[in-house]
Each structure stands twice: as structure tokens, then as C-alpha cells.
PDB file of C-alpha atoms and ligand atoms in Angstrom:
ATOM      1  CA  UNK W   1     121.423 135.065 162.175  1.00  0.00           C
ATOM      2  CA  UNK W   2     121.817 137.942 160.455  1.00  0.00           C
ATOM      3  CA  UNK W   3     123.248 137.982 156.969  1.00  0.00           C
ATOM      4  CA  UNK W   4     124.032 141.196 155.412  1.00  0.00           C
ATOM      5  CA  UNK W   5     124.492 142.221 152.040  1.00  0.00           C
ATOM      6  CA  UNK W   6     127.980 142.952 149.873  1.00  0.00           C
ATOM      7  CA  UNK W   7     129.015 146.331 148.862  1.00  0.00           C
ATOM      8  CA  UNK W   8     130.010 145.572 144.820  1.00  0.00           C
ATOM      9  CA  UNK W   9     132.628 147.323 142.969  1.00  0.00           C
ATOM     10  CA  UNK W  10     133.156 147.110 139.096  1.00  0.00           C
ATOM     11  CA  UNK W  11     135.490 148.117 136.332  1.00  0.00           C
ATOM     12  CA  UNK W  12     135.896 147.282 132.657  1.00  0.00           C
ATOM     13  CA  UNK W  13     139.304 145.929 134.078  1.00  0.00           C
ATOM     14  CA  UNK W  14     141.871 146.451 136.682  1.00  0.00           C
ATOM     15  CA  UNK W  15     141.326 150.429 137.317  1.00  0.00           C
ATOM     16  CA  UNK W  16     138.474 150.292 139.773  1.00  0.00           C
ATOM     17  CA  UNK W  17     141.212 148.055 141.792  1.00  0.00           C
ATOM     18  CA  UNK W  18     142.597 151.857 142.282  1.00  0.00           C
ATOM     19  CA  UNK W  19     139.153 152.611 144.267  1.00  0.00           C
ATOM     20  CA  UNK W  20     138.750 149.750 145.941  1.00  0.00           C
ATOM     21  CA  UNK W  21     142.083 149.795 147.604  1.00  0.00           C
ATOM     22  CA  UNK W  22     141.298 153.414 149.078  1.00  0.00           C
ATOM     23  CA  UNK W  23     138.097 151.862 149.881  1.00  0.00           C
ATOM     24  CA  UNK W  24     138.987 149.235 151.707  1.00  0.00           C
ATOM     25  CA  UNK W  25     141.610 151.339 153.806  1.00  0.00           C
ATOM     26  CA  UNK W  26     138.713 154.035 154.987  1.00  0.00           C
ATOM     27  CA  UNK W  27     135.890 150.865 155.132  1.00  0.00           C
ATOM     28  CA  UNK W  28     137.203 147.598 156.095  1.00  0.00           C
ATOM     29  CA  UNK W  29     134.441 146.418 158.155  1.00  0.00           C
ATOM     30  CA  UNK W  30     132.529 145.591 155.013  1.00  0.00           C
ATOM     31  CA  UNK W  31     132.183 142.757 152.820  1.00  0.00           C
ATOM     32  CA  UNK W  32     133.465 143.714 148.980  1.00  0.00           C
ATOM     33  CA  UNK W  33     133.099 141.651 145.864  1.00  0.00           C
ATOM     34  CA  UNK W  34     135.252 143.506 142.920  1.00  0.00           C
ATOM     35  CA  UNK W  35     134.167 142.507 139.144  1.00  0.00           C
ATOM     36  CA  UNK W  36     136.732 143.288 136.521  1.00  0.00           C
ATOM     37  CA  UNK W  37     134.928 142.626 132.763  1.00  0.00           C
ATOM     38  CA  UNK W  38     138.506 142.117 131.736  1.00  0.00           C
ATOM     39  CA  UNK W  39     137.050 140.162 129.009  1.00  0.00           C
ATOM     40  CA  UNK W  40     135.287 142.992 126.930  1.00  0.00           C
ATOM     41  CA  UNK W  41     137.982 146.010 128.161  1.00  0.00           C
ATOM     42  CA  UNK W  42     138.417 148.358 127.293  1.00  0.00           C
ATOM     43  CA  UNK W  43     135.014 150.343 127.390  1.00  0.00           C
ATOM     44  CA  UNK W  44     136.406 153.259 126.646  1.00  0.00           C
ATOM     45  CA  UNK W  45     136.593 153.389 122.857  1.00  0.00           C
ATOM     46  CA  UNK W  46     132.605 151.203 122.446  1.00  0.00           C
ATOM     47  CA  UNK W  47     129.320 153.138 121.916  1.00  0.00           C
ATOM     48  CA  UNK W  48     127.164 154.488 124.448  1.00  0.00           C
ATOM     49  CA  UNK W  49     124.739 151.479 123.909  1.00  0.00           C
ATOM     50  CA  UNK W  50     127.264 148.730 124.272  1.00  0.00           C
ATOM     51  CA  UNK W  51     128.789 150.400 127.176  1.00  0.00           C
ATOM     52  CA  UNK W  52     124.951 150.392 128.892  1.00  0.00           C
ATOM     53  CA  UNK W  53     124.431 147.193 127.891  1.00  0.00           C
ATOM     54  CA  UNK W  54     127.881 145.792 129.542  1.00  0.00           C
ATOM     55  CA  UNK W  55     127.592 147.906 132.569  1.00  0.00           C
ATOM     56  CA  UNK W  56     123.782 146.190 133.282  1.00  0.00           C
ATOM     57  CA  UNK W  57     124.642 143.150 132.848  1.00  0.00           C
ATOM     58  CA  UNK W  58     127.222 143.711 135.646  1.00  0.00           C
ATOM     59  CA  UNK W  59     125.345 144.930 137.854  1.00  0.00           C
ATOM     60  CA  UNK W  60     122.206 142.600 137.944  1.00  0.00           C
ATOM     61  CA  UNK W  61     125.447 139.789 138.099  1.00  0.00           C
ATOM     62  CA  UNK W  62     126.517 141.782 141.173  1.00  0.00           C
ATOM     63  CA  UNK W  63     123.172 141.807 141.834  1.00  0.00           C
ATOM     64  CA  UNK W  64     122.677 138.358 142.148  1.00  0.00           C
ATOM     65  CA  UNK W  65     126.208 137.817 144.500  1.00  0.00           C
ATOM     66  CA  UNK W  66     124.474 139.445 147.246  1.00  0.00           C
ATOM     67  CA  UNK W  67     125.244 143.149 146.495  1.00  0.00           C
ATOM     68  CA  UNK W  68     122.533 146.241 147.904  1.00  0.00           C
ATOM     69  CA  UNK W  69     125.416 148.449 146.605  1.00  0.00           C
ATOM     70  CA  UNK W  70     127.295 149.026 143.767  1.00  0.00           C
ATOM     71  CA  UNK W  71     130.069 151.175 143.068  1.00  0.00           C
ATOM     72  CA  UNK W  72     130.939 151.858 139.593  1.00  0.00           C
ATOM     73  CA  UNK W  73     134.373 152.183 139.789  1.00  0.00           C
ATOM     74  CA  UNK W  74     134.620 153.488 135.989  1.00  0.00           C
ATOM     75  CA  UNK W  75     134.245 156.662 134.712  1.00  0.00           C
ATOM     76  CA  UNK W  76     132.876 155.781 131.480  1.00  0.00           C
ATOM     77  CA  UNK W  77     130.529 153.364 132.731  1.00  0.00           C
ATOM     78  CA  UNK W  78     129.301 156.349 135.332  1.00  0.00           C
ATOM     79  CA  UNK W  79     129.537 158.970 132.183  1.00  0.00           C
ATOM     80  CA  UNK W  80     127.733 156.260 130.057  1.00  0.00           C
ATOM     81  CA  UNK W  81     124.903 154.192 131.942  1.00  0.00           C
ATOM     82  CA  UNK W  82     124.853 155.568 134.915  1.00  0.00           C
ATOM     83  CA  UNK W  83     121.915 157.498 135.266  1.00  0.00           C
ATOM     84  CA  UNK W  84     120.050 154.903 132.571  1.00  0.00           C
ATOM     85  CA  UNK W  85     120.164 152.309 135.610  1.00  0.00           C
ATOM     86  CA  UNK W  86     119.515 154.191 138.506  1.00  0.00           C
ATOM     87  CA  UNK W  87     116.364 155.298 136.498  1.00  0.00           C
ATOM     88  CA  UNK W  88     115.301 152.520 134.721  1.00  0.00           C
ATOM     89  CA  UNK W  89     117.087 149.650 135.819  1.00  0.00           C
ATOM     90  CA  UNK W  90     116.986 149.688 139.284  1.00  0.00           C
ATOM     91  CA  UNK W  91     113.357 149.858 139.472  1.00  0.00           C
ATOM     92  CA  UNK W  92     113.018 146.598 137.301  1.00  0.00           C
ATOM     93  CA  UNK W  93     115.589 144.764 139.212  1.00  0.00           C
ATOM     94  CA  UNK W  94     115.125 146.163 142.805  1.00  0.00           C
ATOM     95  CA  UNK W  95     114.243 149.431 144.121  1.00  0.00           C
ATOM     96  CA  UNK W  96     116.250 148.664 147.642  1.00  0.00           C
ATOM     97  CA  UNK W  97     119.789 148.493 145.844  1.00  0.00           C
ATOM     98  CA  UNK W  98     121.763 150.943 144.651  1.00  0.00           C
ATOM     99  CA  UNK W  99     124.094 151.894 141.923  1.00  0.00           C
ATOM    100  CA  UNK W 100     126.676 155.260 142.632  1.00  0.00           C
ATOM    101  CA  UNK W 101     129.231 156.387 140.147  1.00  0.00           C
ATOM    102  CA  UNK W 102     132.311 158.497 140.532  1.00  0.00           C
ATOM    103  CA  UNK W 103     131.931 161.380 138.478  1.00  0.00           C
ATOM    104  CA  UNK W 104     129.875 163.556 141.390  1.00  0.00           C
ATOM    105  CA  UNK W 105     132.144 162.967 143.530  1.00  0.00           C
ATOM    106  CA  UNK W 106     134.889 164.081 142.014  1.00  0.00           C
ATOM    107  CA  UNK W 107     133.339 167.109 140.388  1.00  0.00           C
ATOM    108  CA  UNK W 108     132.151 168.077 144.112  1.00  0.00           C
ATOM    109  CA  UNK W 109     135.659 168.124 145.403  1.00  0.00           C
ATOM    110  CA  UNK W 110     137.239 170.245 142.540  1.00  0.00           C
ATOM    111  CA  UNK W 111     136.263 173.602 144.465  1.00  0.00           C
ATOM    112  CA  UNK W 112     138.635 172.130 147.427  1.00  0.00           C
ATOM    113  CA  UNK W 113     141.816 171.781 144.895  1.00  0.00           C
ATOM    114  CA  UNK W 114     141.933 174.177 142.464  1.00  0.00           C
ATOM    115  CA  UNK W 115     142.484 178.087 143.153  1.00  0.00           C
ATOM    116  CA  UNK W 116     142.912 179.481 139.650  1.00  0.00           C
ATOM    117  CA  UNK W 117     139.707 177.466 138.196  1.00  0.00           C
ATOM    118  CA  UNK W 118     141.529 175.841 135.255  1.00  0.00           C
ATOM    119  CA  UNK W 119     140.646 172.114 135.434  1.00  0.00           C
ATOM    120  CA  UNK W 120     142.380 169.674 132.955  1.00  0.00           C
ATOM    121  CA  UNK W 121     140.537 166.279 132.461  1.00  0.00           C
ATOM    122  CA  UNK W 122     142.441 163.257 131.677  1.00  0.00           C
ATOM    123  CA  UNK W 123     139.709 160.178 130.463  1.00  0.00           C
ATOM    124  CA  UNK W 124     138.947 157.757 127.981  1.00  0.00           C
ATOM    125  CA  UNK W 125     137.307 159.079 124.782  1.00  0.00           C
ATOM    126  CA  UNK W 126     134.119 157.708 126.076  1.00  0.00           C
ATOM    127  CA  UNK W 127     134.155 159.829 128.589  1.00  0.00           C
ATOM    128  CA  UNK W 128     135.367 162.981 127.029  1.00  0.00           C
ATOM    129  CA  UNK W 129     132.724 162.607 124.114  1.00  0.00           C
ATOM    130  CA  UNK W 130     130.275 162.050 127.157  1.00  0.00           C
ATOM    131  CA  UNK W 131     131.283 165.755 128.208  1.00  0.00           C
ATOM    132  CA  UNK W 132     129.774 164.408 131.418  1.00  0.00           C
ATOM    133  CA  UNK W 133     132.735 166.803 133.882  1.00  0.00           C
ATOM    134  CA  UNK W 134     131.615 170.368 131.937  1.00  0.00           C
ATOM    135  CA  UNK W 135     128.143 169.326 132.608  1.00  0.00           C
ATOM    136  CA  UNK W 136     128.200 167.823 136.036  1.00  0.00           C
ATOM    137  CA  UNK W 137     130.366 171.120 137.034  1.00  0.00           C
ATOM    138  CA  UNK W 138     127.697 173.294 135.522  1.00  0.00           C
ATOM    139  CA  UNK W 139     125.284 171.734 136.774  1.00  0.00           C
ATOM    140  CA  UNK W 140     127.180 172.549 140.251  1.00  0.00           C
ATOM    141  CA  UNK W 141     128.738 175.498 139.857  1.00  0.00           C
ATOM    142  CA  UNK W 142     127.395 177.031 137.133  1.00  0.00           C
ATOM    143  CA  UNK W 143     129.027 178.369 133.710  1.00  0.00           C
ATOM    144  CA  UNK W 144     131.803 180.529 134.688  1.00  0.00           C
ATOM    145  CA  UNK W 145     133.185 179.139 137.929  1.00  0.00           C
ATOM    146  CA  UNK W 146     135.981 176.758 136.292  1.00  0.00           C
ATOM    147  CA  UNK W 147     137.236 176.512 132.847  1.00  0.00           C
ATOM    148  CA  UNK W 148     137.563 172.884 131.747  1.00  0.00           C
ATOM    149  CA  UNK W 149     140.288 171.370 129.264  1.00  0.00           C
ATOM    150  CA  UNK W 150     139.373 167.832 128.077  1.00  0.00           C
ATOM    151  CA  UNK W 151     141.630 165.437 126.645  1.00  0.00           C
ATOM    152  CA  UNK W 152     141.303 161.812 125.807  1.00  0.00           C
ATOM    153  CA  UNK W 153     144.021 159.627 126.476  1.00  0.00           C
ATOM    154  CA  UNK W 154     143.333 156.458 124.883  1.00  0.00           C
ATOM    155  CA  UNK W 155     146.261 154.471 124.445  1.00  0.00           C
ATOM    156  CA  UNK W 156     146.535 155.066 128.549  1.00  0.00           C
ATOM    157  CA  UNK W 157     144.495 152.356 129.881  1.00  0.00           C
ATOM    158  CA  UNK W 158     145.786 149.226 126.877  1.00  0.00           C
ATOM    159  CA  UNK W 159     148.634 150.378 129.074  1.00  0.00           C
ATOM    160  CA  UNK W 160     147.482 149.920 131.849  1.00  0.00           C
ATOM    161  CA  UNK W 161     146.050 146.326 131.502  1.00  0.00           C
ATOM    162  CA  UNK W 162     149.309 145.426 129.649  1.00  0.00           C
ATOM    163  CA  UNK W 163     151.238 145.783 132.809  1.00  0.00           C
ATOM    164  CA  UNK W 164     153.563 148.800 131.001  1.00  0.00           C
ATOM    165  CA  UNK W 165     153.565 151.292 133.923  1.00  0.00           C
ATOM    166  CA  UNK W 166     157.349 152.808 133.334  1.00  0.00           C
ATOM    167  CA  UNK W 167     158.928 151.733 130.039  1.00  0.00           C
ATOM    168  CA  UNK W 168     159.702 154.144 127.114  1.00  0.00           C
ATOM    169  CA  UNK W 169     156.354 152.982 125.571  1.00  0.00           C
ATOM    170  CA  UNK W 170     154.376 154.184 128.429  1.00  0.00           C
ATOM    171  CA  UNK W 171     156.744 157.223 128.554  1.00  0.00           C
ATOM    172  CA  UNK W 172     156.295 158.437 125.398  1.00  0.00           C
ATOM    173  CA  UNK W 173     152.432 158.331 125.374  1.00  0.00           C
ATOM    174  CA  UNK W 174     152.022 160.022 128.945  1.00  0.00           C
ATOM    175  CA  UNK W 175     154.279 162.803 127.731  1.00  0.00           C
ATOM    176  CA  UNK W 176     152.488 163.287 124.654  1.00  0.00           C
ATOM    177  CA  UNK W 177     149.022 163.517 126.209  1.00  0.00           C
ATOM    178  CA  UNK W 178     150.386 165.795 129.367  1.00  0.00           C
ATOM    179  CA  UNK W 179     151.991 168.086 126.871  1.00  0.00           C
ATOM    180  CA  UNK W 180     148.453 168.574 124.566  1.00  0.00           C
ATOM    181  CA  UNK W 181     146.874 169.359 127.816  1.00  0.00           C
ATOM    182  CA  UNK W 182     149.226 172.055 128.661  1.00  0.00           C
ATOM    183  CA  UNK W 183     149.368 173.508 125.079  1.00  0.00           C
ATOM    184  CA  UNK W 184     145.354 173.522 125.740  1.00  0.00           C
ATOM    185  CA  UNK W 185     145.677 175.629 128.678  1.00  0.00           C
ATOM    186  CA  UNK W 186     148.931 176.545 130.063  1.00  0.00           C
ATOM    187  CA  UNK W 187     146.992 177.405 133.785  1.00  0.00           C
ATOM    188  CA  UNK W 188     145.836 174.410 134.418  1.00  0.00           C
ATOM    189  CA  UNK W 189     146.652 174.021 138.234  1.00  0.00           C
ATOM    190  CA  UNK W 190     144.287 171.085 138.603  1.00  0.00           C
ATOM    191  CA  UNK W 191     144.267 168.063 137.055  1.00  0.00           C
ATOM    192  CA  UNK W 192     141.264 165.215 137.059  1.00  0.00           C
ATOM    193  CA  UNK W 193     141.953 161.732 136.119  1.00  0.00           C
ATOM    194  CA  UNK W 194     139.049 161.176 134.947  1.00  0.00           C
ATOM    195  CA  UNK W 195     139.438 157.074 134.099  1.00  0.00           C
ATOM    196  CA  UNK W 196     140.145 154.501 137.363  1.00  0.00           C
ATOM    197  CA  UNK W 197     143.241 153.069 135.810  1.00  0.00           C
ATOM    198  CA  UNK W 198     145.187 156.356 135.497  1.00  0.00           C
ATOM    199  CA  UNK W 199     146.207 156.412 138.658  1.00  0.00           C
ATOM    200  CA  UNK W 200     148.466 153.177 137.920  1.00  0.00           C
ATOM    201  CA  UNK W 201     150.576 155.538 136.144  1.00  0.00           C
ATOM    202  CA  UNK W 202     150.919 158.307 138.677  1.00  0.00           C
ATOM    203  CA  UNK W 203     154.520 158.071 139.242  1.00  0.00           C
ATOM    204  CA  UNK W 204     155.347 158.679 135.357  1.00  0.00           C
ATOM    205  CA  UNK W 205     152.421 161.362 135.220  1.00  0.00           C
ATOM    206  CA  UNK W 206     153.913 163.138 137.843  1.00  0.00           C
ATOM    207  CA  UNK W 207     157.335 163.433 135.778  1.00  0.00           C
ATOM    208  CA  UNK W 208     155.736 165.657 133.187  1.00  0.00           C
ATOM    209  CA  UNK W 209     153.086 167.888 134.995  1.00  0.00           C
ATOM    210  CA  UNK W 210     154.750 170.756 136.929  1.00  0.00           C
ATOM    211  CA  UNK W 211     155.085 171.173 140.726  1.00  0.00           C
ATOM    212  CA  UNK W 212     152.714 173.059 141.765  1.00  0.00           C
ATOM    213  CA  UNK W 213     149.905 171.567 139.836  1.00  0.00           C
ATOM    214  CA  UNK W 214     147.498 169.188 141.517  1.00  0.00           C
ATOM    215  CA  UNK W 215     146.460 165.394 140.508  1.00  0.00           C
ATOM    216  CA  UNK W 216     142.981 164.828 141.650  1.00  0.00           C
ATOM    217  CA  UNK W 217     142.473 161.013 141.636  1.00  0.00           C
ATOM    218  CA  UNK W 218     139.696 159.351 142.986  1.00  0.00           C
ATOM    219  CA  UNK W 219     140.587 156.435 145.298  1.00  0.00           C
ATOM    220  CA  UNK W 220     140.534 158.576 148.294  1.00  0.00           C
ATOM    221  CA  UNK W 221     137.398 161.336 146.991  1.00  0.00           C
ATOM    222  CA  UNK W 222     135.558 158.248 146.313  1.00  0.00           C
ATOM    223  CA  UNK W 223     135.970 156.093 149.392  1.00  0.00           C
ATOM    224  CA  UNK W 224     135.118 159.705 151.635  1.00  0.00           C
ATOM    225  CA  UNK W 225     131.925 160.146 149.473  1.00  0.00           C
ATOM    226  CA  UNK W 226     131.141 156.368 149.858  1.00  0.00           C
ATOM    227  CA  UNK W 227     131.559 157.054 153.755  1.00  0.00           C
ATOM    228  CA  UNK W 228     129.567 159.862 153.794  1.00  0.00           C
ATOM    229  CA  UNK W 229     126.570 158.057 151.678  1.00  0.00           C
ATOM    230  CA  UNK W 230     126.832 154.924 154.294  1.00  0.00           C
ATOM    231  CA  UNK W 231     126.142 157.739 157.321  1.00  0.00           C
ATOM    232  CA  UNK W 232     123.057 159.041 155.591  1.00  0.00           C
ATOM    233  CA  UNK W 233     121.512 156.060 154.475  1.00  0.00           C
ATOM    234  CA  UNK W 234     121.550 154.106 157.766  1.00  0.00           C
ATOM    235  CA  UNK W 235     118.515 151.859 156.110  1.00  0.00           C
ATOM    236  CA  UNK W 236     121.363 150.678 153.631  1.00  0.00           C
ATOM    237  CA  UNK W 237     124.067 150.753 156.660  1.00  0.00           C
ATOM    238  CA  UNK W 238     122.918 148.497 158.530  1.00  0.00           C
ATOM    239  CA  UNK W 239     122.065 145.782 156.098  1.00  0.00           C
ATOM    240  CA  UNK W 240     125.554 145.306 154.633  1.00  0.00           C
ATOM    241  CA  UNK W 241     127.677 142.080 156.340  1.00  0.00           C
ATOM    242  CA  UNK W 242     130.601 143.318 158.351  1.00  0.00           C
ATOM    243  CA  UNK W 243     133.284 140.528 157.986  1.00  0.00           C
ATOM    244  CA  UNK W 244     135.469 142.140 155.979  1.00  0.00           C
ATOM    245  CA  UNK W 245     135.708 139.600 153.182  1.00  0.00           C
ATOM    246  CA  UNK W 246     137.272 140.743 149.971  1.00  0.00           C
ATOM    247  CA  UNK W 247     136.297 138.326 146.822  1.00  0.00           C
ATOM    248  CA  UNK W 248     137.482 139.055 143.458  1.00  0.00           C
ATOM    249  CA  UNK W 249     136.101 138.172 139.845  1.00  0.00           C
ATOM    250  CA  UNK W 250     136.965 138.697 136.436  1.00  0.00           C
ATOM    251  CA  UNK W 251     135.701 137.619 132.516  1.00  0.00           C
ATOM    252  CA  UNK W 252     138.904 136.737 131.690  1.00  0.00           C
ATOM    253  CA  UNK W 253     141.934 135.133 133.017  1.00  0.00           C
ATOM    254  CA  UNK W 254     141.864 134.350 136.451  1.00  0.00           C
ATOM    255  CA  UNK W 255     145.166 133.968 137.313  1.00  0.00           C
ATOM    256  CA  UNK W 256     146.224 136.862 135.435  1.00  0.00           C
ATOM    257  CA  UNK W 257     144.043 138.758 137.645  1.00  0.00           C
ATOM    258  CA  UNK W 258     145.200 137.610 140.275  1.00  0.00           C
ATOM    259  CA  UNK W 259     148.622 138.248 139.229  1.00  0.00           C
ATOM    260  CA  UNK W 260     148.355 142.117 138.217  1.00  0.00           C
ATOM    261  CA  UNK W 261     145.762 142.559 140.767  1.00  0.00           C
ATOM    262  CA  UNK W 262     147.904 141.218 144.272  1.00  0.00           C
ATOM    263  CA  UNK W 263     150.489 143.594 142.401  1.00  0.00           C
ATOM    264  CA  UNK W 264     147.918 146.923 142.192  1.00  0.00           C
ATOM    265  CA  UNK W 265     146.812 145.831 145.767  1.00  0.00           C
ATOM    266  CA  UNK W 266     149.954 145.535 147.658  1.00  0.00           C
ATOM    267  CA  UNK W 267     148.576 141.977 148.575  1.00  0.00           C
ATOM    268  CA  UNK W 268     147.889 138.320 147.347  1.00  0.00           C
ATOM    269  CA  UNK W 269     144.640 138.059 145.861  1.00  0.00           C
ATOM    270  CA  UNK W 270     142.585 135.491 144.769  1.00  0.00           C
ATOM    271  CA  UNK W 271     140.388 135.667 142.124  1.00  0.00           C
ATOM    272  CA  UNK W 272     137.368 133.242 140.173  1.00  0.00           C
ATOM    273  CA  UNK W 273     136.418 133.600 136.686  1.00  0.00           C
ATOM    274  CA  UNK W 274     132.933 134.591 136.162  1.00  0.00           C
ATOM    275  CA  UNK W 275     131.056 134.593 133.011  1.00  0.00           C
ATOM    276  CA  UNK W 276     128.394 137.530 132.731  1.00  0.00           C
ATOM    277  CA  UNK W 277     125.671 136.275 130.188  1.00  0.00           C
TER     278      UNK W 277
HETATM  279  N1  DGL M 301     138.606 152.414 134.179  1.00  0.00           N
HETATM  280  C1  DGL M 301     137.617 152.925 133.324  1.00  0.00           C
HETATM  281  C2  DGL M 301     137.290 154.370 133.510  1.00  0.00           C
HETATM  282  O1  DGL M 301     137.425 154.870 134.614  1.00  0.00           O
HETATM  283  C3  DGL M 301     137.512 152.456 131.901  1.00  0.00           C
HETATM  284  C4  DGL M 301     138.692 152.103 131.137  1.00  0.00           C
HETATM  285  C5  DGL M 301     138.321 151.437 129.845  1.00  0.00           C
HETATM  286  O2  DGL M 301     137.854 150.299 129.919  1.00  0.00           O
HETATM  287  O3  DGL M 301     138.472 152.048 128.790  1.00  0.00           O
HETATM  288  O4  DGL M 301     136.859 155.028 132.606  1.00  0.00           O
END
């Protein structure tokens, strides 16, 4: 009988929840198994090594559930560890697998939004310190093609995996943030958000940034460049389950999970707690 593999998706928390849900919609033949290290979120604000360490451990977990693929669903673990276990990692634990990030994507679909070239990016401070966007988009495009405002936005995600999405609270520190970006670079007419849970507060971001500026976020980039991968690699096609099973895990609380996450998904979840090492 044949017994395919998962396709894995992890977060530090609830954000990759934003990429899975657009993933899902364009793939839902496929098996998923989403890990949330709710436990040791936010990665945003730890070290480069800790992050690395974290992100690992997650993936040889995922690993072990059955995954060939992994989807970081995290900016910071993509700006931060990324490349450290596709090159040494993988190798150690298993050459067939695979581990894709987000950032590529992303930067690869910037030349489709913006028409002025002045590209604000919204992320943790991980992230931004990581100046992984400038470089991927020179490494890309080259110097001069778009001029790129950074910001870090760290009391977004505590937000986020508070469950504030709309009160003043999570007014008054969306605001703040849009309005540094602007005072940055008043031309910005595209802007990245560059962290996974972000896109939980897209109806209050979209209060403060003007009309006719775009919101890049990366559910929908993400799931197309997942696609895409999937019909070039049919060695890694065609060993993935289809049965369209969707299992969830976190560190932490389970049913806390599973009460923010049915609300991010539009569905009832369930979710197990899983403990990483
Ligand atoms: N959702 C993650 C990201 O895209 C990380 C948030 C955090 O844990 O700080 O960067």
C-alpha cells in the first residue's frame, strides 16, 4: 500500500497558521502537520544561535512525524537558520527531505507589486537585524532596482498571540509603527510583511497605510511558490500522502491552540501537545 509522506509547516506560534490556510486552499490533496513552538515564542527578539537551535529541533521533530517537506512558515526562522539546515542539517538528517523558507518567495514577487520601487518591510527585529530582504533583493535584482525601508515591529506579534487584533492597545502600536515607516520613506507604494503573524492584523493595518499602497503578505505568494516547487520536483510529488489530513501541534497549551487557531482558520481544529526535546 502506498504510504506517502506529510508536507510540515512550522511557526514560533500561531502566524504560520496565516500560510497554511492559503496553503491548504491552493493544495488540499495533501497531508499537513502544522507545529506551533508556542512554548518558546516569540523568536523574534532571541539570538541567531538560539533561533537555529529551536528551528532544528523542529524540524528533525517534523522529521520524525513523517514529513519529506517542510515549510518554514516564519520569517525569522527562514532569515535565521534557514540556509544553516539546508546545508548542514539536512545532509546529517536526510538528504531526500527538504526544508523551504518564505523569504525567496516573497522577494521574487516584489517586481509584480510595486511600480515606484520603494519597498517598506514590516518584521520582527530578528529579521530586520538579519537584513536578509536588502540582500535576498540584491542578490535578485541587484543594487539599484528597489529601495528598501526596514522597520521592526516588535510589540506586533505579543499581539498577536495575545488574541488583541482590534483594541486601542493594538491600535496604538500599529499606528505608531505604520507612521515610522512612512516618515522613513513617504513613497513607499509597497509594503512586505515580513513576519507570518502580521497578517492577523490586516484589517487595522489597512486603517493607517494609504489607498493606493500595496500589502504584500505571504499566504497566497507562498502557497503559489509551494505549487510551483511540487511541479518541478515530481521525485518529491509523488511521495507525499494525498488524504488531505490536517493535524495540528503545539509546545504549549493545547486547547488554547486549538482555541485561537479554529478562530485564525475559519474552522474547528484540534490540536496535541508535543514536547520538542
Ligand atoms: N511568525 C514569525 C515570523 O514570521 C515569528 C514571530 C516571532 O516568534 O517573533 O517571523
Amino acid at each position: 500500500m502506498f504510504k506517502g509522506g506529510n508536507i510540515g509547516v512550522f511557526d514560533s506560534g500561531y502566524g504560520g497558521l496565516t500560510i497554511l490556510k492559503e496553503i491548504i486552499r491552493l493544495l488540499p490533496q495533501y497531508n499537513y502537520v502544522y507545529l506551533g513552538d508556542n512554548a518558546r515564542a516569540p523568536y523574534g527578539t532571541r539570538s541567531f544561535e538560539v533561533v537555529y537551535q529551536y528551528a532544528a529541533e523542529s524540524v528533525r521533530k517534523l522529521f520524525e512525524m513523517n514529513c519529506n517537506l517542510v515549510i518554514f512558515a516564519c520569517n525569522t526562522a527562514s532569515a535565521k537558520a534557514l540556509r544553516s539546515i539546508q546545508q548542514v542539517d539536512l545532509l546529517q538528517l536526510d538528504a531526500e527531505k527538504r526544508v523551504l523558507g518564505v523569504i525567496r518567495p516573497s522577494v521574487e514577487a516584489l517586481s509584480r507589486f510595486s511600480r515606484n520601487g520603494h519597498i517598506g518591510v514590516l518584521a520582527t527585529r530578528g529579521t530586520i537585524a538579519s537584513c536578509s530582504y536588502p540582500l535576498e533583493v540584491e542578490k535578485l535584482y541587484g543594487a539599484d532596482r528597489f529601495k528598501m525601508t526596514q522597520l521592526a515591529c516588535p510589540m506586533w506579534v505579543p499581539l498577536v498571540e495575545n488574541n488583541e487584533f482590534s483594541g486601542a492597545g493594538a491600535e496604538y502600536f500599529v499606528r505608531k509603527s505604520l507612521e515610522e515607516l512612512f516618515a522613513s520613506d513617504a513613497e513607499i507604494d509597497t509594503i512586505v510583511l515580513g513576519c507570518t503573524h502580521y497578517p492577523l492584523l490586516l484589517p487595522l493595518i489597512e486603517r493607517f497605510v494609504p489607498a493606493h499602497v500595496k500589502i504584500l503578505s505571504q499566504g497566497q505568494i507562498v502557497s503559489e511558490s509551494l505549487a510551483n516547487y511540487l511541479l518541478r520536483h515530481p521525485e518529491m510529488e509523488k511521495n507525499l500522502a494525498r488524504e488531505g489530513k490536517h493535524d495540528y501541534y503545539t509546545t504549549d497549551n493545547a486547547a488554547l491552540f486549538e482555541h485561537l487557531g479554529s478562530v485564525f482558520m475559519g474552522h474547528e481544529i484540534k490540536c496535541n501537545r508535543l514536547q520538542i526535546c
